Every structure is written in structure tokens, then in C-alpha cells.
């Protein structure tokens, strides 16, 4: 045991030192591009095409083609999501309470200096203008697929990803589909509270609004309404990805990174700033941990998880562990570079305020987020991982309170990778 703890401590220190290296905007773009239809893997491209085709079929419904008017009203079908089961449970998600907690968590946004807000705009302009066609196509699919879970398939690898889409459309994942979507705490109240204009509405901006030639295929420039901070789509992406990661811990790292990748798509489209995405990551992490620590929610979660895992094994024709295995270059979300990309999305290279670092204090129960992925570690060891692999202090939104500082700096991807290196 002493040897194992020593190895873990040494690995933690090395990981913490490595995180000090920032990834450039261009490097992040190139990494993200490997997870688009521009991937060099035919198997991954086939999965992306299957996911997009399934999304378009769901959006089309009984119509002859995908109509833009249907997008705002789109939702999972009764076959896909067992909403009757969830409604019968009578569970209270306490949305307003959680929305207020999110507003408080992000309150440091109002104290950011003008220089950081300027850097925020400059960064979205650069990412948006330098985006590849593959990134833009993936961003459009991510945007219009917000009401469904198809986007999670590419983080599962070609084999499990295909099984996931099949099981989802057969209605075999109904409880998980219903619970995950119901767990998304709307950012609407926060958007009204902070009342920040989207980047393409700022006077003198250079944002390129991307024509839709992927989902609706009417070449209408993609746009968005309402406030910018925080990002509603990113909140959805992170919440869905993190809950799925808790249900399929065999793909924990890939799914967590898919949440980050989903947020990046919002910047590619020029409808959100880095701070919008960063703030939603914080809120989504907090909300998922909050729910998983509620015994009543946990009972529903366990029931949904068990149904999902049985269904996926059935579709795979083998164990979930076997079906989830990495398949070389056909599995870009398992490329080590995605760890660097995740680290990049925690700060987007925005200015770091130098000075005395605030110590990381793990909120009670936050370690639940690593419980499924690292079942052999004690709660104390998981908390230690969170502290040792945290993002360096001083980046925007790390704020002044212990909770703000923790949720901004929590690096789940690094914590998971560090624990596995120590084995």
C-alpha cells in the first residue's frame, strides 16, 4: 500500500507540473479537428455520419425534410425517453434553487476587468475565423442536436458508439435518456441576471456566422438569441456527457472531454465567448455532483444506469468493457492530445492573474464525480486527486470564494489520467 501511495503522489506531482504548459489556439484547433468528419479514420467518420443521419431523421419526423421551424420544438420521442417513468417517481429537481446556486457560483463575472473581457472577445474571433470546415460542420451538428443524446456516441468509440445509437433509437435506453435530459438545469435565469451580449452583436466584431449546410441545409447563417453568459448549449453538453460518464465509467475520460469539445463548438460558431463555456462547465459539474449526492436521485440514476448498461451489452454482443475498448486511430477521443485540449478549454489561454495562489478546498461530496471511474480509491484519495491535479489559480471566474475557486479549477480529465498512470 505504501508503494502504491508513493507512486500516486509522484504521479500527481508530475501531472501538476505538466498542466502548467498552455496549448495554443492553433494547436487546440488541430486537436479538435481530429474529432470531426475531417478525421483520418474511416471508422470514426462512419460513426459521425451515422450520428448525423440519426439526428436528421429525428428532426425530420414524419416530414419530407428537416424544417427549421421544427428545431426549437424538437425533443426526444416517447420511444427514446421514458418520461412517464420519471414523472411517476415524483422527483423534484429543485430547478430554481439550483439556478440560484449557479448564479452565485458565477458572480465573479461581474468583477472582471475590461482587459479580460476584451481578451474574451478577441479569442472567440480568432477561434471562429480560423475554424476548419470540419469544425464548422461538427459545430452545426452539435448545435442542432441539443435536444438529443446522439452527440455522445462519438466519444464512445466506433463499436460502442454504433451500439449506443441503435439502442437509443430502439428505446432501450429510455430511463437514462429521460433522466439525463431532465437533469439539465436551465441557464435562462443566469442569462437574464448577467445580461451580456453575444459576440456577434458587439460593435466592430469580426465574427463569421456559419451557414447551415449540414443539418437543415438551407445555408442560413447560424445564430442565437438571448444573453451570452453562461452558455446554455454548453451546460447541456457538459451535463449530458458527465452523467453518461458516470453511467459508462469505461469511457469516463472520453465522455468528459466530449463535454469540453461540445462547448468549443459554441465558440467555433461565434455565438459564445470562452467565459460562457467555462462558466457552464463550472455550473454543470456542481449540479451533477449535487444530484448524485441526493439519495432519491441516486436511486433513479442507478435504475437508469443499469438499464442502459444491459441494453448496450445486448447491442454489442459482448461485455461493455470489451465493447468500450480503445481502437487505435479509430478512437480520437482516446488520443492523449485530448487531455491537452481539455486543459486548454479550462482557460482558453485567457490572462492569468499572478499572485498568491488560493489553496484548493474540495466541497463536501464533490469527490462523487470520480467515484464510478475510480471505485478502488477512497473518498479521501479522490479528493486528494482533485486538489493535486487542479488548474493553476488565477484564471477568470476562479473568483474569491472557495466554491468558485474549486469548480473553475477542477480538472476531471487530469485526475482520471493521473490515477490510471499510478496503477
CSV table of C-alpha atoms in Angstrom, one decimal:
chain,number,residue,atom,x,y,z
A,1,UNK,CA,0.0,0.0,0.0
A,2,UNK,CA,2.8,2.4,0.8
A,3,UNK,CA,4.4,1.8,-2.6
A,4,UNK,CA,1.1,2.4,-4.3
A,5,UNK,CA,0.6,5.7,-2.4
A,6,UNK,CA,4.1,6.8,-3.2
A,7,UNK,CA,3.6,6.2,-6.9
A,8,UNK,CA,0.3,8.0,-6.8
A,9,UNK,CA,1.9,11.0,-5.1
A,10,UNK,CA,4.8,11.1,-7.5
A,11,UNK,CA,2.4,10.9,-10.5
A,12,UNK,CA,0.3,13.7,-9.0
A,13,UNK,CA,3.2,16.0,-8.8
A,14,UNK,CA,4.3,15.3,-12.4
A,15,UNK,CA,0.8,15.9,-13.6
A,16,UNK,CA,0.5,19.1,-11.7
A,17,UNK,CA,3.8,20.3,-13.3
A,18,UNK,CA,2.7,19.3,-16.8
A,19,UNK,CA,-0.5,21.3,-16.5
A,20,UNK,CA,1.5,24.5,-16.3
A,21,UNK,CA,2.0,24.2,-20.1
A,22,UNK,CA,-0.6,26.0,-22.1
A,23,UNK,CA,-1.8,24.9,-25.5
A,24,UNK,CA,-2.0,27.5,-28.3
A,25,UNK,CA,-5.2,28.4,-30.1
A,26,UNK,CA,-3.9,26.8,-33.3
A,27,UNK,CA,-2.9,23.6,-31.6
A,28,UNK,CA,-6.3,23.3,-29.8
A,29,UNK,CA,-7.9,23.8,-33.2
A,30,UNK,CA,-5.9,21.0,-34.8
A,31,UNK,CA,-6.6,18.6,-31.9
A,32,UNK,CA,-10.4,19.4,-32.0
A,33,UNK,CA,-10.4,18.9,-35.8
A,34,UNK,CA,-9.5,15.2,-35.3
A,35,UNK,CA,-12.9,14.7,-33.7
A,36,UNK,CA,-14.9,15.9,-36.7
A,37,UNK,CA,-15.9,14.4,-40.1
A,38,UNK,CA,-12.4,15.5,-41.2
A,39,UNK,CA,-10.9,12.7,-39.1
A,40,UNK,CA,-8.4,10.4,-40.8
A,41,UNK,CA,-10.2,7.4,-39.5
A,42,UNK,CA,-12.9,5.9,-41.8
A,43,UNK,CA,-14.5,4.1,-38.9
A,44,UNK,CA,-14.8,7.3,-36.9
A,45,UNK,CA,-16.1,9.2,-39.9
A,46,UNK,CA,-18.7,6.4,-40.4
A,47,UNK,CA,-19.8,6.8,-36.8
A,48,UNK,CA,-20.1,10.6,-37.2
A,49,UNK,CA,-22.2,10.1,-40.4
A,50,UNK,CA,-24.4,7.6,-38.6
A,51,UNK,CA,-24.9,10.0,-35.7
A,52,UNK,CA,-25.8,12.9,-38.0
A,53,UNK,CA,-28.1,10.8,-40.1
A,54,UNK,CA,-29.9,9.7,-36.9
A,55,UNK,CA,-30.2,13.3,-35.7
A,56,UNK,CA,-31.6,14.5,-39.0
A,57,UNK,CA,-34.1,11.6,-39.1
A,58,UNK,CA,-35.3,12.6,-35.6
A,59,UNK,CA,-35.6,16.2,-36.5
A,60,UNK,CA,-37.4,15.4,-39.8
A,61,UNK,CA,-40.0,13.3,-38.0
A,62,UNK,CA,-42.9,12.5,-40.4
A,63,UNK,CA,-42.0,15.4,-42.7
A,64,UNK,CA,-40.3,15.2,-46.1
A,65,UNK,CA,-37.3,17.1,-44.9
A,66,UNK,CA,-35.8,18.8,-41.9
A,67,UNK,CA,-37.7,22.1,-41.4
A,68,UNK,CA,-36.1,24.9,-39.5
A,69,UNK,CA,-39.4,25.7,-37.7
A,70,UNK,CA,-39.1,22.2,-36.0
A,71,UNK,CA,-35.8,22.8,-34.4
A,72,UNK,CA,-37.0,24.9,-31.4
A,73,UNK,CA,-39.7,22.4,-30.6
A,74,UNK,CA,-37.5,19.3,-31.1
A,75,UNK,CA,-37.3,16.8,-28.3
A,76,UNK,CA,-36.7,13.2,-27.6
A,77,UNK,CA,-39.5,11.0,-28.7
A,78,UNK,CA,-41.7,9.0,-26.3
A,79,UNK,CA,-39.9,5.9,-27.6
A,80,UNK,CA,-36.5,7.3,-26.9
A,81,UNK,CA,-37.1,8.7,-23.4
A,82,UNK,CA,-39.2,7.1,-20.7
A,83,UNK,CA,-40.6,10.3,-19.3
A,84,UNK,CA,-43.6,8.5,-17.8
A,85,UNK,CA,-41.3,6.5,-15.6
A,86,UNK,CA,-39.5,9.7,-14.4
A,87,UNK,CA,-42.8,11.6,-13.9
A,88,UNK,CA,-44.2,8.7,-11.8
A,89,UNK,CA,-41.2,8.9,-9.5
A,90,UNK,CA,-42.3,12.4,-8.4
A,91,UNK,CA,-38.7,13.5,-8.1
A,92,UNK,CA,-38.3,17.3,-7.5
A,93,UNK,CA,-35.2,18.6,-9.4
A,94,UNK,CA,-35.5,21.9,-7.5
A,95,UNK,CA,-34.6,23.9,-10.6
A,96,UNK,CA,-35.0,27.4,-9.2
A,97,UNK,CA,-32.7,26.6,-6.2
A,98,UNK,CA,-30.1,25.2,-8.4
A,99,UNK,CA,-30.4,28.1,-10.8
A,100,UNK,CA,-29.7,30.5,-8.0
A,101,UNK,CA,-26.8,28.4,-6.8
A,102,UNK,CA,-25.4,28.7,-10.4
A,103,UNK,CA,-25.7,32.5,-10.4
A,104,UNK,CA,-23.9,32.7,-7.1
A,105,UNK,CA,-21.1,30.4,-8.4
A,106,UNK,CA,-20.6,32.7,-11.4
A,107,UNK,CA,-20.9,36.0,-9.6
A,108,UNK,CA,-17.2,36.9,-10.1
A,109,UNK,CA,-18.0,37.5,-13.8
A,110,UNK,CA,-19.3,41.0,-12.8
A,111,UNK,CA,-15.9,41.9,-11.3
A,112,UNK,CA,-13.8,41.0,-14.3
A,113,UNK,CA,-11.7,43.9,-15.7
A,114,UNK,CA,-12.2,45.3,-19.1
A,115,UNK,CA,-8.9,43.9,-20.3
A,116,UNK,CA,-10.1,40.3,-19.7
A,117,UNK,CA,-13.4,40.9,-21.4
A,118,UNK,CA,-11.5,42.3,-24.4
A,119,UNK,CA,-9.3,39.2,-24.5
A,120,UNK,CA,-12.5,37.1,-24.2
A,121,UNK,CA,-13.9,38.7,-27.4
A,122,UNK,CA,-10.5,38.5,-29.2
A,123,UNK,CA,-10.3,34.8,-28.5
A,124,UNK,CA,-13.7,33.9,-29.9
A,125,UNK,CA,-13.0,36.0,-33.0
A,126,UNK,CA,-9.8,34.0,-33.6
A,127,UNK,CA,-11.3,30.6,-33.0
A,128,UNK,CA,-14.3,31.4,-35.1
A,129,UNK,CA,-12.3,32.8,-38.1
A,130,UNK,CA,-9.6,30.1,-38.0
A,131,UNK,CA,-12.0,27.2,-37.8
A,132,UNK,CA,-11.8,24.5,-40.4
A,133,UNK,CA,-14.7,23.3,-42.4
A,134,UNK,CA,-14.7,20.1,-40.3
A,135,UNK,CA,-15.0,22.1,-37.1
A,136,UNK,CA,-17.8,24.2,-38.5
A,137,UNK,CA,-19.8,21.1,-39.7
A,138,UNK,CA,-19.4,19.4,-36.3
A,139,UNK,CA,-20.4,22.6,-34.5
A,140,UNK,CA,-23.6,22.8,-36.5
A,141,UNK,CA,-24.5,19.2,-35.7
A,142,UNK,CA,-23.7,19.8,-32.1
A,143,UNK,CA,-25.9,23.0,-32.0
A,144,UNK,CA,-29.0,21.5,-33.6
A,145,UNK,CA,-28.7,18.2,-31.7
A,146,UNK,CA,-29.1,19.8,-28.3
A,147,UNK,CA,-32.4,18.1,-27.6
A,148,UNK,CA,-30.9,14.6,-28.2
A,149,UNK,CA,-28.1,12.4,-27.0
A,150,UNK,CA,-26.6,11.4,-30.4
A,151,UNK,CA,-23.6,13.7,-29.9
A,152,UNK,CA,-22.3,11.4,-27.1
A,153,UNK,CA,-21.8,8.5,-29.5
A,154,UNK,CA,-18.5,9.6,-31.0
A,155,UNK,CA,-16.9,9.7,-27.5
A,156,UNK,CA,-17.7,6.0,-27.1
A,157,UNK,CA,-15.5,4.8,-29.9
A,158,UNK,CA,-16.8,3.3,-33.2
A,159,UNK,CA,-18.1,0.0,-31.8
A,160,UNK,CA,-19.8,1.1,-28.6
A,161,UNK,CA,-20.9,4.4,-30.3
A,162,UNK,CA,-22.8,2.4,-33.0
A,163,UNK,CA,-24.4,0.3,-30.4
A,164,UNK,CA,-25.4,3.4,-28.4
A,165,UNK,CA,-27.2,5.0,-31.4
A,166,UNK,CA,-29.0,1.7,-32.2
A,167,UNK,CA,-30.2,1.2,-28.6
A,168,UNK,CA,-31.2,4.8,-28.2
A,169,UNK,CA,-33.4,4.8,-31.3
A,170,UNK,CA,-34.9,1.4,-30.3
A,171,UNK,CA,-36.0,2.9,-26.9
A,172,UNK,CA,-33.7,0.6,-24.9
A,173,UNK,CA,-32.1,3.5,-23.0
A,174,UNK,CA,-35.4,5.2,-22.1
A,175,UNK,CA,-34.8,5.8,-18.4
A,176,UNK,CA,-31.3,7.2,-18.9
A,177,UNK,CA,-32.4,9.4,-21.8
A,178,UNK,CA,-35.2,10.8,-19.7
A,179,UNK,CA,-33.2,11.3,-16.5
A,180,UNK,CA,-30.2,12.9,-18.2
A,181,UNK,CA,-32.2,15.5,-20.1
A,182,UNK,CA,-34.3,16.3,-17.0
A,183,UNK,CA,-31.1,16.9,-15.1
A,184,UNK,CA,-30.1,19.8,-17.3
A,185,UNK,CA,-30.6,23.0,-15.1
A,186,UNK,CA,-31.6,25.8,-17.5
A,187,UNK,CA,-29.2,28.7,-17.7
A,188,UNK,CA,-32.1,31.1,-18.6
A,189,UNK,CA,-32.2,32.8,-15.2
A,190,UNK,CA,-28.4,33.3,-15.2
A,191,UNK,CA,-28.5,34.8,-18.7
A,192,UNK,CA,-31.1,37.3,-17.6
A,193,UNK,CA,-29.1,38.1,-14.5
A,194,UNK,CA,-25.8,38.8,-16.2
A,195,UNK,CA,-27.3,40.2,-19.4
A,196,UNK,CA,-24.2,40.0,-21.5
A,197,UNK,CA,-24.3,40.5,-25.3
A,198,UNK,CA,-23.3,37.7,-27.6
A,199,UNK,CA,-20.0,38.3,-29.5
A,200,UNK,CA,-21.6,38.7,-32.9
A,201,UNK,CA,-23.7,41.6,-31.5
A,202,UNK,CA,-20.7,43.6,-30.2
A,203,UNK,CA,-20.0,46.7,-32.3
A,204,UNK,CA,-17.0,46.2,-34.6
A,205,UNK,CA,-16.8,42.4,-34.2
A,206,UNK,CA,-15.3,40.2,-37.0
A,207,UNK,CA,-17.4,37.1,-36.3
A,208,UNK,CA,-18.2,34.9,-39.3
A,209,UNK,CA,-21.7,33.5,-38.9
A,210,UNK,CA,-21.6,29.9,-40.2
A,211,UNK,CA,-24.1,28.9,-42.9
A,212,UNK,CA,-26.0,25.7,-42.2
A,213,UNK,CA,-25.1,23.2,-44.9
A,214,UNK,CA,-25.2,20.2,-42.5
A,215,UNK,CA,-28.5,19.8,-40.6
A,216,UNK,CA,-31.3,21.9,-42.2
A,217,UNK,CA,-29.1,22.5,-45.2
A,218,UNK,CA,-30.7,25.9,-46.1
A,219,UNK,CA,-27.4,27.8,-45.8
A,220,UNK,CA,-29.0,30.2,-43.3
A,221,UNK,CA,-26.2,31.7,-41.1
A,222,UNK,CA,-26.4,30.1,-37.6
A,223,UNK,CA,-27.5,32.5,-34.9
A,224,UNK,CA,-28.7,32.5,-31.4
A,225,UNK,CA,-30.9,34.7,-29.2
A,226,UNK,CA,-30.8,35.8,-25.6
A,227,UNK,CA,-27.9,36.5,-23.3
A,228,UNK,CA,-24.5,35.1,-23.8
A,229,UNK,CA,-23.2,34.3,-20.3
A,230,UNK,CA,-23.3,31.4,-19.4
A,231,UNK,CA,-23.8,29.1,-22.4
A,232,UNK,CA,-27.0,27.0,-22.3
A,233,UNK,CA,-25.8,24.6,-25.0
A,234,UNK,CA,-22.5,24.0,-23.1
A,235,UNK,CA,-24.4,23.4,-19.9
A,236,UNK,CA,-26.4,20.7,-21.8
A,237,UNK,CA,-23.3,19.2,-23.3
A,238,UNK,CA,-21.3,19.0,-20.0
A,239,UNK,CA,-24.3,17.8,-18.0
A,240,UNK,CA,-25.2,15.0,-20.5
A,241,UNK,CA,-21.6,14.0,-21.0
A,242,UNK,CA,-20.8,13.9,-17.4
A,243,UNK,CA,-23.9,11.9,-16.4
A,244,UNK,CA,-23.1,9.4,-19.2
A,245,UNK,CA,-19.5,9.2,-18.0
A,246,UNK,CA,-20.9,8.2,-14.6
A,247,UNK,CA,-23.0,5.5,-16.2
A,248,UNK,CA,-20.3,4.2,-18.5
A,249,UNK,CA,-17.1,4.8,-16.5
A,250,UNK,CA,-15.2,2.6,-19.0
A,251,UNK,CA,-15.3,5.7,-21.2
A,252,UNK,CA,-15.2,8.3,-18.4
A,253,UNK,CA,-12.3,10.4,-19.8
A,254,UNK,CA,-13.6,10.4,-23.4
A,255,UNK,CA,-17.1,11.5,-22.3
A,256,UNK,CA,-15.8,14.3,-20.0
A,257,UNK,CA,-13.7,15.5,-22.9
A,258,UNK,CA,-16.7,15.4,-25.2
A,259,UNK,CA,-18.4,17.9,-22.9
A,260,UNK,CA,-15.4,20.2,-23.4
A,261,UNK,CA,-15.5,19.6,-27.1
A,262,UNK,CA,-19.2,20.4,-27.3
A,263,UNK,CA,-18.5,23.8,-25.6
A,264,UNK,CA,-15.8,24.5,-28.1
A,265,UNK,CA,-18.3,24.2,-30.9
A,266,UNK,CA,-20.2,27.2,-29.5
A,267,UNK,CA,-17.1,29.4,-29.9
A,268,UNK,CA,-16.5,28.0,-33.4
A,269,UNK,CA,-20.0,29.2,-34.4
A,270,UNK,CA,-19.2,32.7,-32.9
A,271,UNK,CA,-22.3,32.7,-30.6
A,272,UNK,CA,-20.4,32.3,-27.3
A,273,UNK,CA,-17.3,33.5,-25.6
A,274,UNK,CA,-14.8,31.3,-23.8
A,275,UNK,CA,-16.0,32.7,-20.5
A,276,UNK,CA,-19.6,31.5,-21.3
A,277,UNK,CA,-18.3,28.0,-21.9
A,278,UNK,CA,-16.0,28.0,-18.8
A,279,UNK,CA,-18.8,29.2,-16.6
A,280,UNK,CA,-21.2,26.5,-17.8
A,281,UNK,CA,-18.6,23.8,-17.1
A,282,UNK,CA,-18.4,25.0,-13.5
A,283,UNK,CA,-22.2,25.0,-13.1
A,284,UNK,CA,-22.7,21.6,-14.8
A,285,UNK,CA,-20.1,20.0,-12.6
A,286,UNK,CA,-21.6,21.4,-9.5
A,287,UNK,CA,-25.2,20.4,-10.5
A,288,UNK,CA,-24.3,16.8,-11.3
A,289,UNK,CA,-22.4,16.4,-8.0
A,290,UNK,CA,-25.3,17.9,-6.2
A,291,UNK,CA,-27.8,15.4,-7.7
A,292,UNK,CA,-25.6,12.4,-7.3
A,293,UNK,CA,-25.3,13.1,-3.6
A,294,UNK,CA,-29.1,13.1,-3.3
A,295,UNK,CA,-30.3,9.5,-2.3
A,296,UNK,CA,-33.6,9.8,-4.1
A,297,UNK,CA,-31.9,11.0,-7.3
A,298,UNK,CA,-29.2,8.3,-6.9
A,299,UNK,CA,-31.9,5.6,-6.8
A,300,UNK,CA,-33.3,6.8,-10.1
A,301,UNK,CA,-29.8,7.1,-11.6
A,302,UNK,CA,-28.9,3.6,-10.6
A,303,UNK,CA,-32.0,2.2,-12.2
A,304,UNK,CA,-31.4,4.1,-15.4
A,305,UNK,CA,-27.7,3.2,-15.5
A,306,UNK,CA,-28.4,-0.5,-15.1
A,307,UNK,CA,-31.0,-0.5,-17.9
A,308,UNK,CA,-28.5,1.4,-20.2
A,309,UNK,CA,-25.6,-1.0,-19.5
A,310,UNK,CA,-27.7,-4.1,-20.1
A,311,UNK,CA,-29.1,-2.7,-23.4
A,312,UNK,CA,-25.6,-1.7,-24.6
A,313,UNK,CA,-24.2,-5.1,-23.8
A,314,UNK,CA,-27.0,-6.7,-25.8
A,315,UNK,CA,-26.4,-4.5,-28.8
A,316,UNK,CA,-22.6,-5.0,-28.6
A,317,UNK,CA,-22.9,-8.8,-28.2
A,318,UNK,CA,-20.2,-8.7,-25.7
A,319,UNK,CA,-19.3,-7.2,-22.3
A,320,UNK,CA,-19.4,-3.4,-22.0
A,321,UNK,CA,-15.7,-3.4,-21.0
A,322,UNK,CA,-14.8,-5.2,-24.2
A,323,UNK,CA,-17.1,-3.1,-26.4
A,324,UNK,CA,-15.7,0.1,-24.9
A,325,UNK,CA,-12.0,-0.7,-25.6
A,326,UNK,CA,-9.8,1.8,-27.5
A,327,UNK,CA,-9.4,1.1,-31.2
A,328,UNK,CA,-6.2,2.8,-32.1
A,329,UNK,CA,-6.6,5.7,-34.6
A,330,UNK,CA,-10.3,5.0,-34.9
A,331,UNK,CA,-10.8,6.4,-31.4
A,332,UNK,CA,-9.6,10.0,-31.4
A,333,UNK,CA,-11.2,10.8,-28.0
A,334,UNK,CA,-8.7,8.4,-26.5
A,335,UNK,CA,-5.7,10.2,-28.0
A,336,UNK,CA,-3.5,11.7,-25.3
A,337,UNK,CA,-3.8,15.0,-27.0
A,338,UNK,CA,-7.4,15.3,-25.9
A,339,UNK,CA,-6.1,15.7,-22.3
A,340,UNK,CA,-4.2,18.8,-23.5
A,341,UNK,CA,-7.3,20.0,-25.3
A,342,UNK,CA,-9.4,19.6,-22.2
A,343,UNK,CA,-6.8,21.6,-20.2
A,344,UNK,CA,-6.9,24.3,-22.8
A,345,UNK,CA,-10.7,24.6,-22.6
A,346,UNK,CA,-10.5,25.3,-18.8
A,347,UNK,CA,-8.8,28.7,-19.5
A,348,UNK,CA,-8.8,29.2,-23.3
A,349,UNK,CA,-5.4,30.9,-22.7
A,350,UNK,CA,-7.2,34.0,-21.2
A,351,UNK,CA,-5.0,36.1,-19.0
A,352,UNK,CA,-3.9,34.5,-15.7
A,353,UNK,CA,-3.6,36.9,-12.7
A,354,UNK,CA,-0.3,36.2,-11.0
A,355,UNK,CA,0.0,36.4,-7.2
A,356,UNK,CA,-0.6,34.3,-4.2
A,357,UNK,CA,-2.5,31.1,-5.1
A,358,UNK,CA,-5.6,30.2,-3.1
A,359,UNK,CA,-5.5,26.7,-1.8
A,360,UNK,CA,-8.0,24.3,-3.4
A,361,UNK,CA,-10.8,23.3,-1.0
A,362,UNK,CA,-12.9,20.4,-2.2
A,363,UNK,CA,-16.6,21.0,-1.3
A,364,UNK,CA,-18.3,18.2,0.6
A,365,UNK,CA,-19.4,15.5,-1.7
A,366,UNK,CA,-17.6,16.7,-4.8
A,367,UNK,CA,-15.5,13.6,-4.9
A,368,UNK,CA,-18.6,11.7,-6.0
A,369,UNK,CA,-17.8,12.7,-9.6
A,370,UNK,CA,-14.8,10.3,-9.6
A,371,UNK,CA,-16.5,7.5,-7.7
A,372,UNK,CA,-17.7,5.4,-10.6
A,373,UNK,CA,-14.5,6.0,-12.6
A,374,UNK,CA,-12.1,5.2,-9.7
A,375,UNK,CA,-14.0,2.8,-7.5
A,376,UNK,CA,-10.9,1.4,-5.8
A,377,UNK,CA,-9.9,4.8,-4.4
A,378,UNK,CA,-11.2,6.0,-1.1
A,379,UNK,CA,-13.2,9.3,-0.9
A,380,UNK,CA,-10.1,10.9,0.7
A,381,UNK,CA,-7.9,9.8,-2.2
A,382,UNK,CA,-10.3,11.1,-4.8
A,383,UNK,CA,-10.3,14.4,-3.0
A,384,UNK,CA,-6.5,14.5,-3.0
A,385,UNK,CA,-6.5,13.8,-6.7
A,386,UNK,CA,-8.8,16.8,-7.3
A,387,UNK,CA,-6.5,19.0,-5.3
A,388,UNK,CA,-3.3,17.9,-6.9
A,389,UNK,CA,-4.5,18.0,-10.5
A,390,UNK,CA,-6.4,21.3,-10.3
A,391,UNK,CA,-5.8,24.0,-12.8
A,392,UNK,CA,-3.3,26.7,-11.6
A,393,UNK,CA,-5.1,29.5,-9.8
A,394,UNK,CA,-5.7,33.0,-11.2
A,395,UNK,CA,-7.7,32.3,-14.4
A,396,UNK,CA,-11.0,34.2,-14.9
A,397,UNK,CA,-14.0,33.0,-12.9
A,398,UNK,CA,-11.9,31.4,-10.2
A,399,UNK,CA,-13.3,34.2,-8.0
A,400,UNK,CA,-12.9,34.8,-4.4
A,401,UNK,CA,-15.0,32.1,-2.7
A,402,UNK,CA,-13.7,28.5,-2.1
A,403,UNK,CA,-16.5,27.0,-4.2
A,404,UNK,CA,-15.8,29.3,-7.2
A,405,UNK,CA,-12.1,28.5,-7.0
A,406,UNK,CA,-12.7,24.8,-6.8
A,407,UNK,CA,-15.3,24.4,-9.6
A,408,UNK,CA,-13.3,26.6,-12.0
A,409,UNK,CA,-10.0,24.7,-11.3
A,410,UNK,CA,-11.4,21.1,-11.2
A,411,UNK,CA,-9.7,19.0,-13.9
A,412,UNK,CA,-11.6,15.7,-14.1
A,413,UNK,CA,-9.7,14.6,-17.2
A,414,UNK,CA,-6.3,15.0,-15.5
A,415,UNK,CA,-7.5,13.4,-12.3
A,416,UNK,CA,-8.7,10.3,-14.1
A,417,UNK,CA,-5.5,10.1,-16.2
A,418,UNK,CA,-3.2,10.6,-13.2
A,419,UNK,CA,-4.9,7.8,-11.2
A,420,UNK,CA,-4.5,5.4,-14.1
A,421,UNK,CA,-0.9,6.2,-14.6
A,422,UNK,CA,-0.2,5.4,-10.9
A,423,UNK,CA,-1.6,1.9,-11.3
